[in-house]
Short mmCIF file of C-alpha atoms in Angstrom, two decimals:
data_model
loop_
_atom_site.label_atom_id
_atom_site.label_comp_id
_atom_site.label_asym_id
_atom_site.label_seq_id
_atom_site.Cartn_x
_atom_site.Cartn_y
_atom_site.Cartn_z
CA MET A 1 8.34 -9.70 -5.47
CA ARG A 2 10.07 -12.22 -3.40
CA ASP A 3 13.12 -10.00 -4.42
CA VAL A 4 11.59 -7.27 -3.60
CA LEU A 5 10.90 -8.26 -0.65
CA LYS A 6 14.77 -9.24 0.69
CA ASP A 7 16.43 -5.93 -0.60
CA ALA A 8 13.62 -3.95 1.45
CA LEU A 9 13.92 -7.07 4.89
CA LEU A 10 18.24 -5.89 5.19
CA PRO A 11 17.68 -2.19 5.36
CA VAL A 12 14.69 -2.18 6.77
CA GLY A 13 17.09 -4.63 9.86
CA ALA A 14 19.84 -3.00 9.42
CA ILE A 15 17.49 0.65 10.47
CA VAL A 16 15.87 -1.25 13.89
CA ALA A 17 19.69 -2.71 14.80
CA ALA A 18 20.68 0.44 15.18
CA LEU A 19 17.32 2.17 17.26
CA ALA A 20 17.91 -0.61 19.34
CA VAL A 21 21.58 -0.10 19.81
CA PHE A 22 21.10 3.91 19.90
CA GLY A 23 19.04 2.92 23.05
CA LEU A 24 21.39 0.84 24.61
CA PHE A 25 24.16 3.43 24.38
CA VAL A 26 20.91 6.13 25.63
CA SER A 27 20.46 3.96 28.61
CA PHE A 28 23.71 4.54 29.74
CA ALA A 29 22.81 8.20 30.49
CA GLY A 30 20.21 7.25 32.48
CA VAL A 31 17.15 7.46 29.57
CA ASN A 32 15.23 5.13 28.42
CA PRO A 33 14.95 4.00 25.95
CA VAL A 34 11.34 3.97 25.30
CA GLU A 35 10.69 6.63 25.73
CA VAL A 36 13.84 8.38 23.58
CA TRP A 37 12.14 6.27 20.25
CA LEU A 38 8.56 7.31 21.32
CA ILE A 39 9.99 11.53 20.98
CA LEU A 40 11.96 10.12 17.49
CA PHE A 41 9.33 9.21 16.33
CA LYS A 42 6.23 12.36 17.39
CA GLY A 43 9.28 14.26 16.54
CA ALA A 44 9.12 13.36 13.76
CA PHE A 45 5.57 12.25 12.83
CA GLY A 46 3.91 13.26 15.16
CA ASP A 47 1.66 15.94 14.09
CA TRP A 48 1.33 18.64 11.65
CA PHE A 49 3.48 20.82 12.69
CA SER A 50 6.66 18.09 12.53
CA TRP A 51 5.38 16.28 9.52
CA GLN A 52 6.79 19.15 7.82
CA ASN A 53 9.37 20.54 9.90
CA THR A 54 10.31 16.34 8.73
CA LEU A 55 10.14 16.89 4.62
CA GLN A 56 11.79 20.54 4.87
CA ARG A 57 14.54 18.56 5.96
CA ALA A 58 14.12 15.47 3.74
CA ALA A 59 14.58 17.41 0.63
CA PRO A 60 17.62 18.08 0.26
CA LEU A 61 18.71 14.85 0.85
CA MET A 62 16.80 13.24 -1.54
CA LEU A 63 18.92 15.55 -4.16
CA THR A 64 21.70 14.92 -2.03
CA ALA A 65 21.55 10.90 -2.14
CA LEU A 66 21.10 11.21 -6.06
CA CYS A 67 24.87 12.56 -6.18
CA VAL A 68 26.10 9.04 -5.21
CA ALA A 69 22.83 7.13 -6.50
CA LEU A 70 23.45 8.14 -10.03
CA PRO A 71 27.50 7.27 -10.16
CA ALA A 72 26.80 4.64 -8.49
CA ARG A 73 25.32 3.13 -11.20
CA ALA A 74 28.61 3.84 -13.35
CA GLY A 75 30.17 1.72 -10.72
CA LEU A 76 31.97 5.01 -8.78
CA THR A 77 31.38 6.01 -5.71
CA ILE A 78 30.95 9.93 -4.85
CA ILE A 79 31.18 10.22 -1.13
CA GLY A 80 31.12 14.38 -2.34
CA GLY A 81 27.39 15.94 -2.58
CA GLU A 82 28.30 18.76 0.56
CA GLY A 83 30.46 20.03 -2.03
CA ALA A 84 28.67 20.34 -4.07
CA LEU A 85 26.19 21.90 -2.67
CA VAL A 86 27.13 24.61 -0.84
CA LEU A 87 29.01 25.29 -4.39
CA GLY A 88 25.36 25.55 -5.27
CA GLY A 89 24.84 27.39 -2.86
CA LEU A 90 27.04 30.01 -3.09
CA ALA A 91 26.47 30.19 -6.82
CA ALA A 92 22.67 30.67 -6.54
CA ALA A 93 23.17 33.69 -4.28
CA ALA A 94 25.99 34.97 -6.27
CA LEU A 95 23.83 35.43 -9.82
CA ALA A 96 20.89 37.01 -7.39
CA GLN A 97 23.81 39.39 -5.94
CA ALA A 98 25.53 39.91 -9.36
CA SER A 99 22.25 40.12 -12.06
CA PRO A 100 19.52 41.79 -11.65
CA ILE A 101 17.01 39.10 -12.17
CA SER A 102 13.51 38.50 -10.64
CA GLY A 103 10.17 36.88 -10.09
CA TRP A 104 10.18 32.92 -11.20
CA THR A 105 12.70 32.95 -13.91
CA GLY A 106 15.30 35.07 -11.40
CA SER A 107 14.02 31.66 -9.57
CA VAL A 108 14.38 29.35 -12.22
CA LEU A 109 17.81 30.86 -13.12
CA MET A 110 19.07 30.44 -9.66
CA CYS A 111 18.59 27.75 -9.56
CA ALA A 112 19.97 26.96 -12.61
CA ALA A 113 23.04 28.14 -11.78
CA GLY A 114 23.17 26.22 -8.89
CA ALA A 115 22.69 23.00 -10.51
CA LEU A 116 25.26 23.78 -13.19
CA ALA A 117 27.73 24.08 -10.25
CA GLY A 118 27.88 21.12 -8.57
CA ALA A 119 27.52 19.28 -12.58
CA LEU A 120 30.85 20.69 -13.11
CA TRP A 121 32.46 20.05 -9.55
CA ILE A 122 31.18 16.01 -9.47
CA ALA A 123 32.26 15.55 -12.54
CA LEU A 124 35.54 17.10 -11.89
CA ALA A 125 35.98 13.98 -10.15
CA GLY A 126 34.83 12.06 -12.69
CA TRP A 127 37.62 13.59 -14.55
CA LEU A 128 40.30 13.25 -11.83
CA ARG A 129 39.49 8.85 -12.18
CA GLN A 130 38.74 8.38 -15.67
CA TRP A 131 41.87 10.40 -16.58
CA ARG A 132 44.53 10.37 -14.32
CA GLY A 133 43.30 7.18 -12.45
CA VAL A 134 42.56 8.76 -8.89
CA ASN A 135 40.54 7.01 -6.93
CA GLU A 136 37.11 8.78 -6.70
CA THR A 137 35.69 8.51 -3.19
CA ILE A 138 39.06 9.95 -1.95
CA SER A 139 38.98 12.45 -5.00
CA SER A 140 35.10 13.27 -4.46
CA LEU A 141 35.43 13.70 -0.03
CA LEU A 142 38.74 16.09 -1.07
CA LEU A 143 36.60 18.11 -3.29
CA SER A 144 34.30 18.75 -0.40
CA TYR A 145 37.01 20.21 2.65
CA ILE A 146 38.15 22.34 -1.14
CA ALA A 147 34.79 23.89 -1.98
CA ILE A 148 34.17 24.74 1.73
CA GLY A 149 37.04 26.93 1.70
CA LEU A 150 36.64 28.34 -1.28
CA PHE A 151 32.88 28.88 0.08
CA LYS A 152 34.27 30.63 3.23
CA HIS A 153 36.55 33.02 1.80
CA LEU A 154 33.95 33.68 -0.70
CA VAL A 155 31.32 34.18 1.96
CA GLU A 156 33.82 36.06 4.61
CA GLY A 157 35.21 38.21 1.34
CA PRO A 158 34.27 39.75 -1.98
CA LEU A 159 30.96 38.37 -1.32
CA ARG A 160 30.31 39.14 1.95
CA ASP A 161 27.05 41.63 2.38
CA PRO A 162 28.57 45.03 5.17
CA ALA A 163 25.61 44.12 6.71
CA SER A 164 26.25 41.10 8.66
CA LEU A 165 28.47 41.22 11.18
CA ASN A 166 28.09 38.32 13.29
CA LYS A 167 27.53 36.27 11.25
CA PRO A 168 28.81 36.55 7.58
CA SER A 169 26.57 35.64 4.92
CA THR A 170 26.70 37.17 1.10
CA HIS A 171 23.44 40.18 0.16
CA THR A 172 19.55 38.70 0.72
CA ILE A 173 18.37 37.65 -2.29
CA ALA A 174 15.13 39.65 -3.23
CA ASP A 175 11.41 38.47 -1.66
CA SER A 176 10.27 38.10 -5.09
CA LEU A 177 12.95 34.99 -6.31
CA ARG A 178 11.88 33.11 -2.90
CA ILE A 179 10.81 29.74 -2.98
CA GLY A 180 7.95 29.83 -1.62
CA GLY A 181 6.15 27.50 1.09
CA ILE A 182 3.46 25.33 -0.76
CA ALA A 183 -0.26 25.43 -0.32
CA GLY A 184 0.84 28.22 2.57
CA SER A 185 2.78 25.36 4.72
CA ASP A 186 6.80 25.33 5.86
CA VAL A 187 7.21 22.69 2.78
CA HIS A 188 9.01 24.18 0.30
CA TRP A 189 8.57 23.91 -3.34
CA GLY A 190 12.26 21.57 -3.30
CA LEU A 191 10.21 18.55 -2.39
CA VAL A 192 8.59 18.50 -4.69
CA MET A 193 11.76 19.41 -6.84
CA GLY A 194 13.57 16.69 -5.21
CA VAL A 195 10.32 14.00 -5.97
CA VAL A 196 9.77 14.95 -9.39
CA ALA A 197 13.75 13.93 -9.60
CA CYS A 198 13.95 10.91 -8.18
CA VAL A 199 11.20 9.75 -10.69
CA VAL A 200 13.25 11.61 -13.36
CA SER A 201 16.31 9.55 -12.62
CA ALA A 202 14.72 5.96 -12.10
CA LEU A 203 12.61 6.67 -15.53
CA TRP A 204 15.74 7.43 -17.22
CA LEU A 205 17.80 4.76 -15.63
CA ARG A 206 15.43 2.10 -16.80
CA TRP A 207 13.23 3.43 -20.01
CA THR A 208 16.36 5.83 -22.01
CA PRO A 209 19.29 3.58 -23.88
CA ALA A 210 21.99 6.58 -22.29
CA GLY A 211 20.55 5.59 -18.53
CA PHE A 212 20.83 1.13 -19.80
CA SER A 213 24.32 1.92 -21.35
CA VAL A 214 24.98 4.30 -17.78
CA ARG A 215 23.89 0.67 -15.99
CA VAL A 216 26.12 -1.57 -18.05
CA VAL A 217 29.18 0.92 -17.47
CA GLY A 218 28.45 0.16 -13.68
CA GLY A 219 27.62 -3.76 -13.83
CA ASN A 220 29.72 -5.21 -15.91
CA PRO A 221 32.63 -2.62 -17.48
CA ARG A 222 34.06 -5.52 -19.92
CA ALA A 223 31.06 -6.34 -21.27
CA ALA A 224 30.71 -2.55 -21.97
CA GLN A 225 34.36 -1.98 -23.62
CA LEU A 226 33.81 -4.98 -25.48
CA VAL A 227 30.72 -3.83 -27.02
CA GLY A 228 31.77 -0.05 -27.40
CA LEU A 229 30.05 1.96 -25.08
CA PRO A 230 31.49 4.90 -23.58
CA ALA A 231 32.57 4.17 -20.50
CA THR A 232 33.96 7.79 -19.66
CA ARG A 233 31.46 9.87 -21.66
CA LEU A 234 28.63 7.41 -19.46
CA ILE A 235 30.71 7.98 -16.53
CA LEU A 236 31.05 11.99 -16.87
CA LEU A 237 27.48 11.94 -17.93
CA ALA A 238 26.20 10.58 -14.70
CA CYS A 239 28.83 12.36 -12.30
CA ALA A 240 27.35 15.64 -13.78
CA LEU A 241 23.40 14.39 -13.62
CA GLY A 242 24.33 13.16 -9.41
CA GLY A 243 26.60 16.81 -9.01
CA ALA A 244 23.47 18.96 -10.63
CA ALA A 245 20.74 17.21 -8.14
CA ALA A 246 23.05 18.35 -5.08
CA GLY A 247 23.89 21.73 -6.24
CA LEU A 248 20.27 22.43 -7.48
CA ALA A 249 19.47 21.16 -3.59
CA GLY A 250 21.94 24.05 -2.43
CA ALA A 251 20.59 26.84 -4.48
CA VAL A 252 17.09 25.75 -3.05
CA GLU A 253 18.49 25.59 0.75
CA VAL A 254 19.15 29.21 -0.33
CA ALA A 255 15.91 30.40 -2.41
CA ALA A 256 13.18 28.25 -0.02
CA VAL A 257 15.69 28.40 2.86
CA HIS A 258 17.91 30.63 4.32
CA THR A 259 17.53 33.58 1.74
CA ASN A 260 21.88 34.01 1.40
CA ALA A 261 24.74 32.00 1.48
CA ASN A 262 26.01 31.56 4.99
CA ALA A 263 27.57 28.68 6.93
CA SER A 264 24.09 27.44 7.86
CA LEU A 265 24.20 25.76 4.55
CA ILE A 266 27.26 23.48 5.68
CA ALA A 267 24.77 21.67 7.56
CA GLY A 268 25.89 18.36 6.67
CA TYR A 269 23.28 17.01 4.28
CA GLY A 270 25.44 15.82 0.95
CA TYR A 271 27.55 13.12 4.12
CA ALA A 272 23.32 12.40 5.30
CA GLY A 273 23.11 11.79 1.45
CA ILE A 274 25.53 8.99 1.53
CA LEU A 275 23.51 7.07 4.20
CA VAL A 276 20.73 7.69 1.55
CA ALA A 277 21.35 6.38 -0.73
CA PHE A 278 23.01 3.48 0.61
CA ILE A 279 19.78 2.22 2.39
CA ALA A 280 17.78 2.95 -0.75
CA ARG A 281 20.69 1.15 -2.53
CA GLN A 282 21.98 3.18 -5.13
CA GLN A 283 17.45 2.77 -6.37
CA PRO A 284 15.84 6.61 -7.30
CA LEU A 285 12.50 5.65 -6.59
CA ALA A 286 13.46 4.25 -2.91
CA ILE A 287 15.47 7.21 -2.03
CA VAL A 288 12.16 9.14 -1.71
CA PRO A 289 10.24 7.68 1.57
CA VAL A 290 14.38 7.23 2.84
CA ALA A 291 14.69 10.22 3.11
CA ILE A 292 11.28 11.06 4.61
CA LEU A 293 12.71 8.49 7.42
CA PHE A 294 16.48 10.09 8.22
CA GLY A 295 14.75 13.61 7.51
CA GLY A 296 12.44 13.36 10.31
CA PHE A 297 15.51 11.74 12.56
CA GLY A 298 16.94 15.35 11.89
CA ALA A 299 13.46 17.00 12.85
CA ALA A 300 13.49 14.89 16.60
CA GLY A 301 16.97 15.62 17.27
CA SER A 302 16.28 19.39 18.95
CA LEU A 303 13.01 17.53 20.96
CA LEU A 304 15.29 15.18 21.42
CA GLN A 305 17.55 18.40 23.69
CA ARG A 306 14.18 19.97 24.59
CA ARG A 307 12.56 16.82 26.76
CA LEU A 308 15.69 14.40 27.80
CA ASP A 309 18.59 16.63 27.68
CA LEU A 310 20.25 14.96 24.83
CA PRO A 311 22.88 16.61 23.06
CA ASP A 312 21.30 17.58 19.54
CA ALA A 313 24.13 15.68 17.87
CA SER A 314 23.02 12.60 18.71
CA VAL A 315 21.10 12.07 16.00
CA LEU A 316 24.28 11.73 14.50
CA VAL A 317 25.24 8.85 16.23
CA LEU A 318 22.33 7.24 15.17
CA GLN A 319 23.06 8.03 11.75
CA GLY A 320 26.48 6.86 11.84
CA ILE A 321 25.33 3.64 14.13
CA ALA A 322 23.01 3.49 11.29
CA PHE A 323 25.69 4.10 8.27
CA VAL A 324 27.46 0.76 9.78
CA PHE A 325 24.98 -1.85 9.96
CA VAL A 326 23.77 -0.75 6.74
CA LEU A 327 27.22 -1.83 5.53
CA ALA A 328 27.92 -4.72 7.32
CA SER A 329 23.78 -5.91 6.35
CA GLU A 330 25.52 -6.24 2.71
CA ALA A 331 27.36 -8.66 3.65
CA LEU A 332 24.41 -10.94 3.66
CA ARG A 333 22.88 -9.76 1.22
CA GLY A 334 22.59 -13.17 -1.64
CA ALA A 335 23.44 -15.75 0.94
CA ASP A 336 21.61 -18.74 0.92
CA TRP A 337 19.77 -18.91 4.80
CA LYS A 338 18.05 -22.29 3.66
CA ALA A 339 21.57 -23.63 2.91
CA ALA A 340 23.10 -22.15 5.45
CA TRP A 341 19.97 -24.47 7.97
CA ALA A 342 20.73 -27.74 6.43
CA ARG A 343 23.79 -27.75 6.01
CA VAL A 344 24.41 -26.52 10.36
CA ARG A 345 21.42 -29.18 10.98
CA ARG A 346 23.23 -31.66 8.30
CA ILE A 347 26.30 -30.86 11.09
CA GLY A 348 24.65 -31.09 14.37
CA PRO A 349 26.75 -30.88 17.23
CA ALA A 350 30.00 -33.12 18.00
CA PRO A 351 29.09 -36.79 19.18
CA VAL A 352 29.83 -37.40 22.46
CA PRO A 353 31.71 -40.44 22.66
CA ALA A 354 30.87 -43.58 24.93
CA GLN A 355 32.53 -45.01 28.22
CA GLY A 356 35.54 -45.66 27.32
CA VAL A 357 36.67 -44.79 23.99
CA THR A 358 39.13 -42.55 23.45
CA PRO A 359 37.41 -39.75 20.67
#
């Protein structure tokens, strides 16, 4: 329990510090920081409407965070979830447009198409790392830009609905393919998919031989090589599973929110998922509450704009500050604070030399 508390205190402290620094920044604009903090809380968790908006935003964050967390357990730093998400949404919309699917079976097929597109895209970054020696962080980020370029080309070209004049998009999916809300609310079933994906990922990593092998490859590649584990295959598996989660997020956004593929899919969920995964320390179960917290930050952005005349993008500044503090807090992890304090006390202040004595 002591170790769990230590693991939790540093990210919590980083978020609190980020809120404090964000309050300092907005105070330069003549805004009361306390009022900003209260509105952030009210916009995220103040009432049922706020909760619905928060949970709706948290669903894709859970899945894109898994796109970072699962490869990280295999030793890779993948930050290309945004590309997998937009391609997943495009694949789902293209399948609905090209084939006569309908009903819940069609919705399942759309989600499967999105997951497959995301899995193949992120597995490509893993393949480049293993077979060509390309750094996976750089390649996955560049692949995101390529994916967004492909998305815009296809949505504005071959797959464009001629009726979408001002905002290019694909054809609107049939009503029977749409994923509705839970119990008549605005919270769609993508939230359940995200929670289930996090729970299943945690169980897979903890209790299955494949998950244990992935953790061994990520924790000690030399030991994995000595015992004969297929490192390349396990790394590609972790990348594919993470990409499938991000691709599923894109498919759910199309089926539950946008009803077609358009530029609104490029909303930064893939980049925010990086922050969620790092704060959760790549632990799938911890991703759930962290995603809800950052979904709340995103939901409160418009309220900050309406009430305090702050830019809606000011929430992105808060997320950036939090990311910097989280990275900085990792340097403090594992520090022996008792030994450090004892060393400080043992050294103490410099002695004051007596009068007439040369130090």
